[in-house]
mmCIF file of C-alpha atoms in Angstrom:
data_model
loop_
_atom_site.group_PDB
_atom_site.id
_atom_site.type_symbol
_atom_site.label_atom_id
_atom_site.label_comp_id
_atom_site.label_asym_id
_atom_site.label_seq_id
_atom_site.Cartn_x
_atom_site.Cartn_y
_atom_site.Cartn_z
ATOM 1 C CA MET V 1 -0.037 0.081 0.135
ATOM 2 C CA ASP V 2 1.283 3.586 -0.435
ATOM 3 C CA GLY V 3 1.214 5.418 2.493
ATOM 4 C CA ILE V 4 3.026 7.547 5.010
ATOM 5 C CA HIS V 5 5.078 4.817 6.435
ATOM 6 C CA ASP V 6 6.728 4.512 2.497
ATOM 7 C CA MET V 7 9.048 7.360 3.327
ATOM 8 C CA GLY V 8 12.233 7.016 0.794
ATOM 9 C CA GLY V 9 12.836 10.235 -1.070
ATOM 10 C CA THR V 10 9.605 12.606 0.180
ATOM 11 C CA HIS V 11 10.330 15.960 1.287
ATOM 12 C CA GLY V 12 9.838 17.774 3.944
ATOM 13 C CA TRP V 13 10.718 16.121 7.033
ATOM 14 C CA GLY V 14 13.944 18.607 8.058
ATOM 15 C CA THR V 15 17.028 17.512 9.596
ATOM 16 C CA VAL V 16 18.695 14.722 11.981
ATOM 17 C CA THR V 17 20.279 15.451 15.214
ATOM 18 C CA ILE V 18 22.345 12.409 16.820
ATOM 19 C CA ASP V 19 21.411 12.485 21.236
ATOM 20 C CA PRO V 20 25.014 10.555 21.513
ATOM 21 C CA ALA V 21 23.428 9.906 25.573
ATOM 22 C CA GLU V 22 20.570 8.835 24.377
ATOM 23 C CA PRO V 23 19.318 5.888 26.498
ATOM 24 C CA VAL V 24 17.539 2.308 25.091
ATOM 25 C CA PHE V 25 14.606 3.285 25.860
ATOM 26 C CA GLU V 26 13.725 7.433 27.068
ATOM 27 C CA GLU V 27 10.347 6.411 28.701
ATOM 28 C CA ASP V 28 8.691 3.565 30.875
ATOM 29 C CA TRP V 29 5.953 3.293 28.613
ATOM 30 C CA HIS V 30 8.455 2.521 25.635
ATOM 31 C CA ALA V 31 9.779 -0.504 27.577
ATOM 32 C CA ARG V 32 6.087 -1.721 28.295
ATOM 33 C CA THR V 33 5.113 -0.932 24.531
ATOM 34 C CA PHE V 34 8.447 -2.550 23.500
ATOM 35 C CA ALA V 35 7.742 -5.636 25.127
ATOM 36 C CA LEU V 36 4.315 -5.692 24.460
ATOM 37 C CA GLY V 37 4.587 -5.483 20.587
ATOM 38 C CA LEU V 38 6.906 -8.211 20.401
ATOM 39 C CA ALA V 39 3.956 -10.413 22.571
ATOM 40 C CA SER V 40 1.085 -9.530 20.312
ATOM 41 C CA MET V 41 2.142 -10.931 17.108
ATOM 42 C CA GLY V 42 2.136 -14.286 19.304
ATOM 43 C CA ALA V 43 -1.018 -13.621 21.302
ATOM 44 C CA SER V 44 -3.213 -12.784 18.752
ATOM 45 C CA GLY V 45 -2.063 -15.253 16.042
ATOM 46 C CA THR V 46 -0.469 -13.353 13.583
ATOM 47 C CA ASN V 47 3.692 -12.803 12.769
ATOM 48 C CA LEU V 48 6.180 -9.571 11.998
ATOM 49 C CA ASP V 49 4.280 -8.878 8.683
ATOM 50 C CA ALA V 50 0.623 -8.371 9.791
ATOM 51 C CA PHE V 51 2.756 -6.403 12.156
ATOM 52 C CA ARG V 52 4.558 -4.207 9.887
ATOM 53 C CA HIS V 53 1.031 -4.623 8.142
ATOM 54 C CA ALA V 54 -0.344 -2.995 10.670
ATOM 55 C CA LEU V 55 1.569 0.094 11.444
ATOM 56 C CA GLU V 56 1.057 1.051 8.082
ATOM 57 C CA ARG V 57 -3.189 0.710 8.350
ATOM 58 C CA LEU V 58 -2.704 3.705 11.499
ATOM 59 C CA HIS V 59 -3.893 7.101 10.418
ATOM 60 C CA PRO V 60 -0.812 9.148 9.235
ATOM 61 C CA LEU V 61 -1.685 11.068 12.423
ATOM 62 C CA GLU V 62 -1.544 8.346 14.668
ATOM 63 C CA TYR V 63 1.443 7.287 12.878
ATOM 64 C CA LEU V 64 3.553 9.856 13.348
ATOM 65 C CA GLY V 65 1.883 11.686 16.634
ATOM 66 C CA ASP V 66 3.520 9.318 19.354
ATOM 67 C CA GLY V 67 5.957 8.888 17.338
ATOM 68 C CA TYR V 68 7.534 5.341 17.576
ATOM 69 C CA TYR V 69 6.818 3.387 20.270
ATOM 70 C CA GLY V 70 3.187 5.392 19.744
ATOM 71 C CA ARG V 71 2.901 3.429 16.836
ATOM 72 C CA TRP V 72 3.490 -0.009 18.136
ATOM 73 C CA LEU V 73 1.393 0.990 20.677
ATOM 74 C CA ARG V 74 -1.419 1.017 17.961
ATOM 75 C CA ALA V 75 -0.607 -1.913 16.106
ATOM 76 C CA ALA V 76 -0.538 -3.977 19.142
ATOM 77 C CA GLU V 77 -3.351 -3.171 19.745
ATOM 78 C CA THR V 78 -5.021 -3.880 16.321
ATOM 79 C CA LEU V 79 -3.611 -7.020 15.630
ATOM 80 C CA LEU V 80 -5.162 -7.983 19.030
ATOM 81 C CA VAL V 81 -8.654 -6.371 17.848
ATOM 82 C CA ASP V 82 -8.280 -8.016 13.961
ATOM 83 C CA SER V 83 -8.593 -11.071 16.447
ATOM 84 C CA GLY V 84 -11.168 -10.971 19.231
ATOM 85 C CA VAL V 85 -7.860 -11.340 21.486
ATOM 86 C CA LEU V 86 -9.820 -7.726 22.547
ATOM 87 C CA ALA V 87 -12.920 -6.366 21.682
ATOM 88 C CA ALA V 88 -12.678 -2.558 19.751
ATOM 89 C CA GLY V 89 -12.236 0.184 22.534
ATOM 90 C CA ALA V 90 -11.361 -1.775 24.746
ATOM 91 C CA VAL V 91 -7.455 -0.409 25.775
ATOM 92 C CA GLU V 92 -9.260 3.622 25.026
ATOM 93 C CA ALA V 93 -11.878 2.257 27.820
ATOM 94 C CA ARG V 94 -9.491 1.152 29.951
ATOM 95 C CA ALA V 95 -7.244 4.015 29.504
ATOM 96 C CA ARG V 96 -9.568 6.130 30.666
ATOM 97 C CA ARG V 97 -11.030 4.422 33.621
ATOM 98 C CA LEU V 98 -7.060 4.402 34.695
ATOM 99 C CA ARG V 99 -7.853 8.074 34.619
ATOM 100 C CA GLY V 100 -10.523 8.039 36.451
ATOM 101 C CA GLU V 101 -13.536 8.654 33.944
ATOM 102 C CA GLU V 102 -16.599 6.221 34.970
ATOM 103 C CA VAL V 103 -16.794 4.282 31.323
ATOM 104 C CA VAL V 104 -18.102 0.757 30.974
ATOM 105 C CA GLU V 105 -15.643 -1.372 28.747
ATOM 106 C CA PRO V 106 -16.734 -3.330 25.831
ATOM 107 C CA ALA V 107 -17.818 -6.583 26.800
ATOM 108 C CA ASP V 108 -15.208 -9.459 25.401
ATOM 109 C CA VAL V 109 -15.802 -11.067 21.854
ATOM 110 C CA GLU V 110 -15.225 -14.242 20.563
ATOM 111 C CA VAL V 111 -11.348 -14.775 19.709
ATOM 112 C CA HIS V 112 -10.620 -15.418 15.876
ATOM 113 C CA LYS V 113 -7.438 -16.064 15.503
ATOM 114 C CA PRO V 114 -6.066 -15.793 11.456
ATOM 115 C CA SER V 115 -5.689 -19.545 10.470
ATOM 116 C CA TYR V 116 -2.721 -19.902 8.636
ATOM 117 C CA GLU V 117 0.018 -22.753 7.700
ATOM 118 C CA ARG V 118 4.072 -22.046 8.472
ATOM 119 C CA GLY V 119 6.864 -23.517 6.809
ATOM 120 C CA GLY V 120 8.735 -23.093 10.069
ATOM 121 C CA ALA V 121 10.467 -20.994 12.580
ATOM 122 C CA GLY V 122 11.468 -17.276 11.637
ATOM 123 C CA SER V 123 11.304 -16.046 7.369
ATOM 124 C CA LEU V 124 13.765 -17.335 6.129
ATOM 125 C CA ARG V 125 13.370 -21.061 3.730
ATOM 126 C CA GLN V 126 15.119 -23.422 1.690
ATOM 127 C CA ILE V 127 13.329 -23.509 -1.919
ATOM 128 C CA ASP V 128 13.792 -25.666 -4.970
ATOM 129 C CA ASP V 129 12.787 -23.329 -7.357
ATOM 130 C CA GLU V 130 15.644 -22.152 -10.175
ATOM 131 C CA PRO V 131 16.279 -18.429 -9.446
ATOM 132 C CA ALA V 132 14.812 -16.112 -12.460
ATOM 133 C CA PHE V 133 17.662 -13.818 -12.037
ATOM 134 C CA VAL V 134 21.809 -14.071 -12.065
ATOM 135 C CA ALA V 135 23.744 -11.245 -10.633
ATOM 136 C CA GLY V 136 24.725 -8.673 -12.829
ATOM 137 C CA GLN V 137 21.672 -9.160 -14.992
ATOM 138 C CA GLN V 138 19.621 -5.861 -15.592
ATOM 139 C CA VAL V 139 16.257 -5.656 -13.956
ATOM 140 C CA ARG V 140 13.323 -3.882 -13.970
ATOM 141 C CA VAL V 141 10.953 -3.382 -10.943
ATOM 142 C CA ARG V 142 7.526 -4.284 -11.549
ATOM 143 C CA ASP V 143 4.106 -1.530 -12.005
ATOM 144 C CA LEU V 144 2.733 -2.909 -9.152
ATOM 145 C CA HIS V 145 0.498 -1.064 -7.167
ATOM 146 C CA LYS V 146 -0.671 -3.302 -4.217
ATOM 147 C CA PRO V 147 -3.860 -1.947 -1.979
ATOM 148 C CA GLY V 148 -1.973 -4.572 0.963
ATOM 149 C CA HIS V 149 1.222 -4.938 2.218
ATOM 150 C CA THR V 150 4.443 -4.864 0.243
ATOM 151 C CA ARG V 151 8.021 -4.309 0.531
ATOM 152 C CA MET V 152 8.735 -2.881 -2.165
ATOM 153 C CA PRO V 153 9.277 0.817 -1.426
ATOM 154 C CA ALA V 154 7.474 3.343 -3.952
ATOM 155 C CA TYR V 155 10.619 4.821 -4.950
ATOM 156 C CA VAL V 156 11.963 1.782 -7.059
ATOM 157 C CA ARG V 157 8.472 1.049 -8.773
ATOM 158 C CA GLY V 158 9.133 1.240 -12.522
ATOM 159 C CA ARG V 159 12.550 1.944 -12.085
ATOM 160 C CA VAL V 160 15.564 0.169 -13.850
ATOM 161 C CA GLY V 161 18.399 -1.433 -11.725
ATOM 162 C CA VAL V 162 20.580 -4.291 -11.626
ATOM 163 C CA ILE V 163 20.902 -7.610 -9.934
ATOM 164 C CA GLU V 164 23.923 -7.103 -6.687
ATOM 165 C CA ALA V 165 23.517 -10.300 -4.946
ATOM 166 C CA ARG V 166 20.885 -12.907 -4.375
ATOM 167 C CA ARG V 167 20.400 -13.598 -1.008
ATOM 168 C CA PRO V 168 18.166 -16.545 1.292
ATOM 169 C CA ALA V 169 14.401 -17.147 0.224
ATOM 170 C CA ALA V 170 11.992 -15.860 2.160
ATOM 171 C CA VAL V 171 8.288 -15.877 3.508
ATOM 172 C CA LEU V 172 6.706 -13.512 0.833
ATOM 173 C CA PRO V 173 5.180 -10.666 3.355
ATOM 174 C CA ASP V 174 2.868 -9.456 0.874
ATOM 175 C CA SER V 175 1.142 -13.062 1.344
ATOM 176 C CA THR V 176 2.093 -13.671 4.843
ATOM 177 C CA ALA V 177 0.850 -10.614 6.212
ATOM 178 C CA HIS V 178 -2.670 -11.024 5.305
ATOM 179 C CA PHE V 179 -1.880 -14.801 5.796
ATOM 180 C CA THR V 180 -2.709 -16.143 2.666
ATOM 181 C CA GLY V 181 0.465 -18.804 2.522
ATOM 182 C CA GLU V 182 4.426 -18.003 2.432
ATOM 183 C CA ASP V 183 4.829 -17.630 -1.221
ATOM 184 C CA ALA V 184 8.441 -18.453 -0.177
ATOM 185 C CA GLN V 185 10.798 -16.722 -3.350
ATOM 186 C CA HIS V 186 14.184 -15.610 -3.759
ATOM 187 C CA VAL V 187 14.958 -12.674 -2.827
ATOM 188 C CA TYR V 188 17.943 -10.350 -4.771
ATOM 189 C CA THR V 189 19.414 -6.864 -3.842
ATOM 190 C CA VAL V 190 19.172 -4.629 -6.488
ATOM 191 C CA ARG V 191 21.606 -1.493 -6.918
ATOM 192 C CA PHE V 192 20.226 2.029 -8.377
ATOM 193 C CA GLU V 193 22.000 4.156 -9.504
ATOM 194 C CA SER V 194 20.761 8.077 -8.106
ATOM 195 C CA THR V 195 19.854 9.228 -11.064
ATOM 196 C CA GLN V 196 17.850 6.110 -11.880
ATOM 197 C CA LEU V 197 15.690 7.745 -9.034
ATOM 198 C CA TRP V 198 16.017 10.791 -8.174
ATOM 199 C CA GLY V 199 16.380 11.805 -12.397
ATOM 200 C CA PRO V 200 20.081 13.634 -13.950
ATOM 201 C CA ASN V 201 20.741 16.278 -11.096
ATOM 202 C CA ALA V 202 20.729 13.878 -7.977
ATOM 203 C CA GLU V 203 23.495 13.658 -5.753
ATOM 204 C CA PRO V 204 25.531 10.405 -6.663
ATOM 205 C CA SER V 205 25.277 7.783 -4.370
ATOM 206 C CA THR V 206 24.119 3.906 -5.542
ATOM 207 C CA VAL V 207 21.117 3.073 -3.848
ATOM 208 C CA PHE V 208 20.472 -0.793 -3.000
ATOM 209 C CA VAL V 209 17.052 -2.080 -2.023
ATOM 210 C CA ASP V 210 16.448 -5.995 -1.012
ATOM 211 C CA LEU V 211 13.489 -7.021 -3.183
ATOM 212 C CA PHE V 212 11.715 -9.816 -3.631
ATOM 213 C CA GLU V 213 11.510 -12.307 -7.595
ATOM 214 C CA SER V 214 7.648 -11.461 -7.918
ATOM 215 C CA TYR V 215 8.822 -8.065 -7.458
ATOM 216 C CA LEU V 216 10.759 -7.426 -10.692
ATOM 217 C CA GLU V 217 10.964 -8.509 -14.109
ATOM 218 C CA GLU V 218 13.532 -8.801 -17.634
ATOM 219 C CA THR V 219 14.302 -6.054 -19.446
ATOM 220 C CA PRO V 220 14.882 -6.124 -22.926
ATOM 221 C CA MET N 1 -14.962 11.300 7.041
ATOM 222 C CA THR N 2 -12.543 9.703 9.194
ATOM 223 C CA ALA N 3 -12.900 10.540 12.556
ATOM 224 C CA ASP N 4 -10.166 12.585 13.877
ATOM 225 C CA PRO N 5 -7.601 10.028 15.699
ATOM 226 C CA ARG N 6 -5.946 13.006 17.616
ATOM 227 C CA ALA N 7 -9.159 14.265 19.113
ATOM 228 C CA ALA N 8 -8.300 16.546 22.593
ATOM 229 C CA ASP N 9 -9.182 14.474 25.211
ATOM 230 C CA ARG N 10 -7.604 11.110 24.120
ATOM 231 C CA PRO N 11 -5.802 9.554 27.035
ATOM 232 C CA PRO N 12 -2.015 9.775 26.406
ATOM 233 C CA ALA N 13 0.724 6.364 25.027
ATOM 234 C CA ALA N 14 1.441 5.538 28.715
ATOM 235 C CA LEU N 15 -1.640 5.079 29.588
ATOM 236 C CA ARG N 16 -2.799 2.983 26.817
ATOM 237 C CA ALA N 17 0.332 1.078 27.492
ATOM 238 C CA GLN N 18 -0.274 0.669 31.020
ATOM 239 C CA ALA N 19 -4.289 -0.571 29.971
ATOM 240 C CA LEU N 20 -3.454 -2.925 27.062
ATOM 241 C CA GLU N 21 -0.348 -4.383 29.645
ATOM 242 C CA GLU N 22 -3.560 -4.344 32.669
ATOM 243 C CA LEU N 23 -5.622 -5.931 30.020
ATOM 244 C CA LEU N 24 -3.324 -8.337 28.464
ATOM 245 C CA THR N 25 -2.497 -9.808 31.650
ATOM 246 C CA GLU N 26 -5.680 -10.015 33.092
ATOM 247 C CA ARG N 27 -6.882 -12.779 30.839
ATOM 248 C CA GLY N 28 -3.418 -14.612 31.352
ATOM 249 C CA VAL N 29 -2.584 -13.677 27.456
ATOM 250 C CA VAL N 30 0.965 -12.390 28.149
ATOM 251 C CA LYS N 31 3.205 -12.482 31.264
ATOM 252 C CA THR N 32 4.425 -9.669 33.319
ATOM 253 C CA GLU N 33 7.493 -11.859 33.478
ATOM 254 C CA VAL N 34 7.735 -12.378 29.997
ATOM 255 C CA LEU N 35 7.923 -8.802 28.945
ATOM 256 C CA ASP N 36 10.463 -7.835 31.598
ATOM 257 C CA GLY N 37 12.412 -10.226 29.988
ATOM 258 C CA PHE N 38 11.992 -8.868 26.978
ATOM 259 C CA ILE N 39 12.975 -5.693 27.936
ATOM 260 C CA ASN N 40 15.883 -6.703 30.388
ATOM 261 C CA ARG N 41 17.746 -8.681 27.471
ATOM 262 C CA TYR N 42 17.778 -5.063 25.430
ATOM 263 C CA VAL N 43 18.586 -2.999 28.118
ATOM 264 C CA ASN N 44 21.194 -4.984 29.582
ATOM 265 C CA ASP N 45 22.714 -7.859 27.061
ATOM 266 C CA VAL N 46 22.093 -6.897 23.917
ATOM 267 C CA GLY N 47 23.209 -3.688 22.040
ATOM 268 C CA PRO N 48 26.236 -2.122 20.059
ATOM 269 C CA LEU N 49 29.119 -3.403 22.669
ATOM 270 C CA ASN N 50 28.345 -6.784 20.435
ATOM 271 C CA GLY N 51 28.996 -5.380 17.241
ATOM 272 C CA ALA N 52 31.882 -3.169 18.774
ATOM 273 C CA LYS N 53 33.911 -6.530 19.505
ATOM 274 C CA VAL N 54 33.042 -8.102 15.939
ATOM 275 C CA VAL N 55 34.403 -5.110 14.682
ATOM 276 C CA ALA N 56 37.631 -4.844 16.801
ATOM 277 C CA LYS N 57 38.095 -9.224 15.967
ATOM 278 C CA ALA N 58 37.981 -8.266 12.348
ATOM 279 C CA TRP N 59 40.547 -5.615 12.272
ATOM 280 C CA VAL N 60 43.333 -7.259 14.494
ATOM 281 C CA ASP N 61 42.513 -10.779 12.201
ATOM 282 C CA PRO N 62 42.651 -10.852 9.255
ATOM 283 C CA ASP N 63 40.845 -14.652 8.698
ATOM 284 C CA TYR N 64 37.894 -13.292 11.125
ATOM 285 C CA ARG N 65 37.528 -10.990 8.511
ATOM 286 C CA SER N 66 37.476 -12.847 5.650
ATOM 287 C CA ARG N 67 34.684 -15.195 6.978
ATOM 288 C CA LEU N 68 33.053 -11.994 8.090
ATOM 289 C CA LEU N 69 32.377 -10.330 4.808
ATOM 290 C CA GLU N 70 32.090 -13.967 3.467
ATOM 291 C CA ASP N 71 29.596 -14.915 5.675
ATOM 292 C CA GLY N 72 28.742 -12.452 8.664
ATOM 293 C CA THR N 73 25.722 -14.095 10.273
ATOM 294 C CA GLY N 74 27.978 -17.127 10.724
ATOM 295 C CA ALA N 75 31.381 -15.197 12.103
ATOM 296 C CA ILE N 76 29.013 -13.511 14.265
ATOM 297 C CA LYS N 77 27.477 -16.390 15.659
ATOM 298 C CA GLU N 78 31.184 -16.982 16.472
ATOM 299 C CA LEU N 79 31.280 -14.215 18.683
ATOM 300 C CA GLY N 80 27.967 -15.500 20.052
ATOM 301 C CA TYR N 81 25.776 -13.339 18.757
ATOM 302 C CA ALA N 82 22.165 -14.484 17.102
ATOM 303 C CA GLY N 83 18.577 -13.785 17.205
ATOM 304 C CA PRO N 84 15.941 -11.837 16.328
ATOM 305 C CA GLN N 85 16.639 -9.492 13.814
ATOM 306 C CA GLY N 86 19.871 -11.470 12.630
ATOM 307 C CA GLU N 87 18.344 -14.614 10.140
ATOM 308 C CA HIS N 88 21.203 -13.099 7.360
ATOM 309 C CA ILE N 89 23.209 -10.721 8.530
ATOM 310 C CA VAL N 90 25.329 -9.006 5.610
ATOM 311 C CA VAL N 91 28.412 -6.894 6.097
ATOM 312 C CA LEU N 92 29.516 -4.106 4.531
ATOM 313 C CA GLU N 93 33.463 -2.663 4.533
ATOM 314 C CA ASN N 94 33.612 0.598 4.251
ATOM 315 C CA THR N 95 37.017 1.988 2.705
ATOM 316 C CA ARG N 96 38.693 4.690 1.314
ATOM 317 C CA GLU N 97 37.263 5.302 -1.662
ATOM 318 C CA ILE N 98 33.610 3.742 -0.710
ATOM 319 C CA HIS N 99 30.945 4.171 2.308
ATOM 320 C CA ASN N 100 28.452 2.493 3.205
ATOM 321 C CA LEU N 101 25.327 3.703 4.866
ATOM 322 C CA VAL N 102 21.940 1.501 5.956
ATOM 323 C CA VAL N 103 18.615 2.682 6.436
ATOM 324 C CA CYS N 104 15.133 1.023 6.520
ATOM 325 C CA THR N 105 12.849 3.406 4.436
ATOM 326 C CA LEU N 106 9.669 1.836 5.114
ATOM 327 C CA CYS N 107 10.033 1.150 9.257
ATOM 328 C CA SER N 108 12.493 0.390 11.381
ATOM 329 C CA CYS N 109 14.783 -2.576 9.970
ATOM 330 C CA TYR N 110 17.996 -3.213 11.957
ATOM 331 C CA PRO N 111 20.173 -5.486 13.007
ATOM 332 C CA TRP N 112 19.416 -6.493 16.456
ATOM 333 C CA PRO N 113 22.246 -9.184 17.800
ATOM 334 C CA VAL N 114 25.168 -6.857 16.424
ATOM 335 C CA LEU N 115 23.708 -3.225 17.752
ATOM 336 C CA GLY N 116 20.595 -3.970 19.784
ATOM 337 C CA LEU N 117 17.654 -1.771 19.587
ATOM 338 C CA PRO N 118 17.721 1.197 16.792
ATOM 339 C CA PRO N 119 18.305 4.820 17.942
ATOM 340 C CA ASN N 120 16.110 7.917 17.565
ATOM 341 C CA TRP N 121 18.081 9.155 14.143
ATOM 342 C CA TYR N 122 17.536 5.728 12.741
ATOM 343 C CA LYS N 123 13.921 5.594 12.733
ATOM 344 C CA ASP N 124 13.743 9.412 12.966
ATOM 345 C CA PRO N 125 11.479 10.808 9.055
ATOM 346 C CA ALA N 126 13.934 12.257 8.141
ATOM 347 C CA TYR N 127 16.608 10.127 7.945
ATOM 348 C CA ARG N 128 14.382 7.229 6.750
ATOM 349 C CA ALA N 129 13.131 9.922 3.703
ATOM 350 C CA ARG N 130 17.032 11.559 3.090
ATOM 351 C CA ALA N 131 19.737 8.579 3.315
ATOM 352 C CA VAL N 132 18.006 7.085 -0.108
ATOM 353 C CA ARG N 133 18.047 10.659 -1.797
ATOM 354 C CA GLU N 134 20.450 13.120 -0.462
ATOM 355 C CA PRO N 135 23.174 10.869 1.842
ATOM 356 C CA ARG N 136 26.080 12.964 1.510
ATOM 357 C CA LYS N 137 24.342 16.388 2.444
ATOM 358 C CA LEU N 138 22.787 14.535 5.274
ATOM 359 C CA LEU N 139 25.428 12.873 6.939
ATOM 360 C CA ALA N 140 27.331 16.298 6.880
ATOM 361 C CA GLU N 141 24.562 17.152 8.925
ATOM 362 C CA MET N 142 24.794 14.611 11.311
ATOM 363 C CA GLY N 143 28.674 15.110 11.578
ATOM 364 C CA LEU N 144 30.139 12.696 8.736
ATOM 365 C CA SER N 145 31.723 15.137 5.575
ATOM 366 C CA LEU N 146 33.168 12.417 3.276
ATOM 367 C CA ASP N 147 35.840 14.011 0.674
ATOM 368 C CA ASP N 148 34.019 14.206 -2.730
ATOM 369 C CA ASP N 149 35.777 11.388 -4.179
ATOM 370 C CA VAL N 150 34.553 8.305 -1.680
ATOM 371 C CA ASP N 151 31.693 6.899 -3.075
ATOM 372 C CA ILE N 152 28.928 6.472 -1.258
ATOM 373 C CA LYS N 153 26.539 3.256 -0.866
ATOM 374 C CA VAL N 154 23.389 3.360 0.846
ATOM 375 C CA TRP N 155 21.913 0.114 1.972
ATOM 376 C CA ASP N 156 17.565 -0.025 2.260
ATOM 377 C CA SER N 157 16.559 -2.967 4.435
ATOM 378 C CA SER N 158 13.745 -3.844 2.270
ATOM 379 C CA ALA N 159 13.314 -7.227 2.975
ATOM 380 C CA GLU N 160 15.186 -9.387 6.068
ATOM 381 C CA ASN N 161 18.260 -9.154 5.106
ATOM 382 C CA ARG N 162 20.175 -7.234 7.756
ATOM 383 C CA TYR N 163 23.324 -4.848 7.041
ATOM 384 C CA PHE N 164 25.847 -4.329 9.237
ATOM 385 C CA VAL N 165 28.971 -1.783 8.420
ATOM 386 C CA LEU N 166 32.832 -2.444 9.424
ATOM 387 C CA PRO N 167 34.219 1.000 9.335
ATOM 388 C CA LEU N 168 37.847 2.012 8.238
ATOM 389 C CA ARG N 169 39.878 1.543 11.511
ATOM 390 C CA PRO N 170 41.027 4.982 12.570
ATOM 391 C CA GLU N 171 44.395 5.881 12.033
ATOM 392 C CA GLY N 172 46.623 6.207 15.594
ATOM 393 C CA SER N 173 45.077 2.909 16.621
ATOM 394 C CA GLU N 174 47.913 0.643 15.427
ATOM 395 C CA GLY N 175 48.728 -0.097 18.838
ATOM 396 C CA LEU N 176 45.466 -0.533 20.412
ATOM 397 C CA SER N 177 44.608 -3.974 21.843
ATOM 398 C CA GLU N 178 41.498 -5.910 20.451
ATOM 399 C CA GLU N 179 39.686 -4.398 23.955
ATOM 400 C CA GLU N 180 41.056 -0.944 23.368
ATOM 401 C CA LEU N 181 39.911 -0.948 19.940
ATOM 402 C CA ALA N 182 36.226 -2.506 20.799
ATOM 403 C CA ALA N 183 35.936 0.815 22.763
ATOM 404 C CA LEU N 184 36.408 3.077 20.195
ATOM 405 C CA VAL N 185 33.883 1.293 17.915
ATOM 406 C CA THR N 186 30.872 3.551 18.003
ATOM 407 C CA ARG N 187 26.576 2.350 16.789
ATOM 408 C CA ASP N 188 26.806 5.228 14.893
ATOM 409 C CA ALA N 189 30.460 4.104 12.885
ATOM 410 C CA MET N 190 28.538 0.589 12.162
ATOM 411 C CA VAL N 191 25.269 2.485 10.687
ATOM 412 C CA GLY N 192 27.509 4.569 8.865
ATOM 413 C CA VAL N 193 26.691 8.128 9.406
ATOM 414 C CA ALA N 194 30.622 8.315 11.552
ATOM 415 C CA ALA N 195 33.666 7.207 11.636
ATOM 416 C CA VAL N 196 35.541 5.985 14.540
ATOM 417 C CA GLU N 197 38.339 8.243 16.040
ATOM 418 C CA VAL N 198 40.964 7.516 18.787
ATOM 419 C CA SER N 199 39.980 9.712 21.859
ATOM 420 C CA SER N 200 42.524 12.506 22.289
#
């Protein structure tokens, strides 16, 4: 999906400052949310790709508003509500009660975790398919406009690059995030000249993007 | 029309986090000790010191350096570092001619086993947006000015491969032990936004 999360190359964000004394977690709730985010995947019967998609599905204001762990918190809640582990509105109601409001919490709903087969732990898989591309080959990124989860950044869509290396095969996040199967496939690091991405006046650099085989096509 | 998710009276995130933890522990869905364990692991055990030890070893041991560049995951595991967000780690070697920089434009993918959790600047939209478009300008703003004849390679962690930069060994570090070298290596250098320097 095209969304707020797909930030590569977008303008208007200002500059970045490094705080060398930054702690691992700046606030206690950041630490709790980090742990709750990890736990939410197992508790909701989902997976990391679904978690990333839950982040992407947030309203842009929600994605940015409470910062990094703010969005983790909302994503965790989204997965748990989607799976019926928590009722919609349950977290909001409890949070209001915690600050003294008289709010009725919603009744529990039926748990309905997604059912899907996993081919093993983690994301990497051994597959027998012959790789479609070899290192050094020129490829084009397909003009795909998927409404759901994908790991193809918009800034490479339709662009021409060169296969730098083949990496271990992995489950396709576009499928696993939606629990439709693993569709494990080859993954390639594709090299793009910055002028191919940002026009002839681009600052010179080379950009490497990891792309799943089904995102790519041969070029004539 | 979409309801405004930023309504003025919404409970703050800290309260929502507390609410979520209460609801899940009450239902027996998660255990407090398990959550504490996740936090302790990344506050106390897994952080950039792991990566610094990898870098220092590669600087003093040419065989290890070769293995590290050939099979990052395996060579890193030799030192006991593996785990989530480290299924396949690719090590990128900086040279006088080539500077490598790592980013995740889509979220915040980062090699946890060697660097721990990502710092704020890595997760900042400005970093995610600009690293792939104007890396030289961005690096200069972040305090690293590269000579014009240094080629910049930017690696966007868009799948499950995780990238880790082997920085240049600084001049003046010739007599230092592996342990002393590890103490010089910073998190930021292993992502590619800083150089390693011998402290004066």
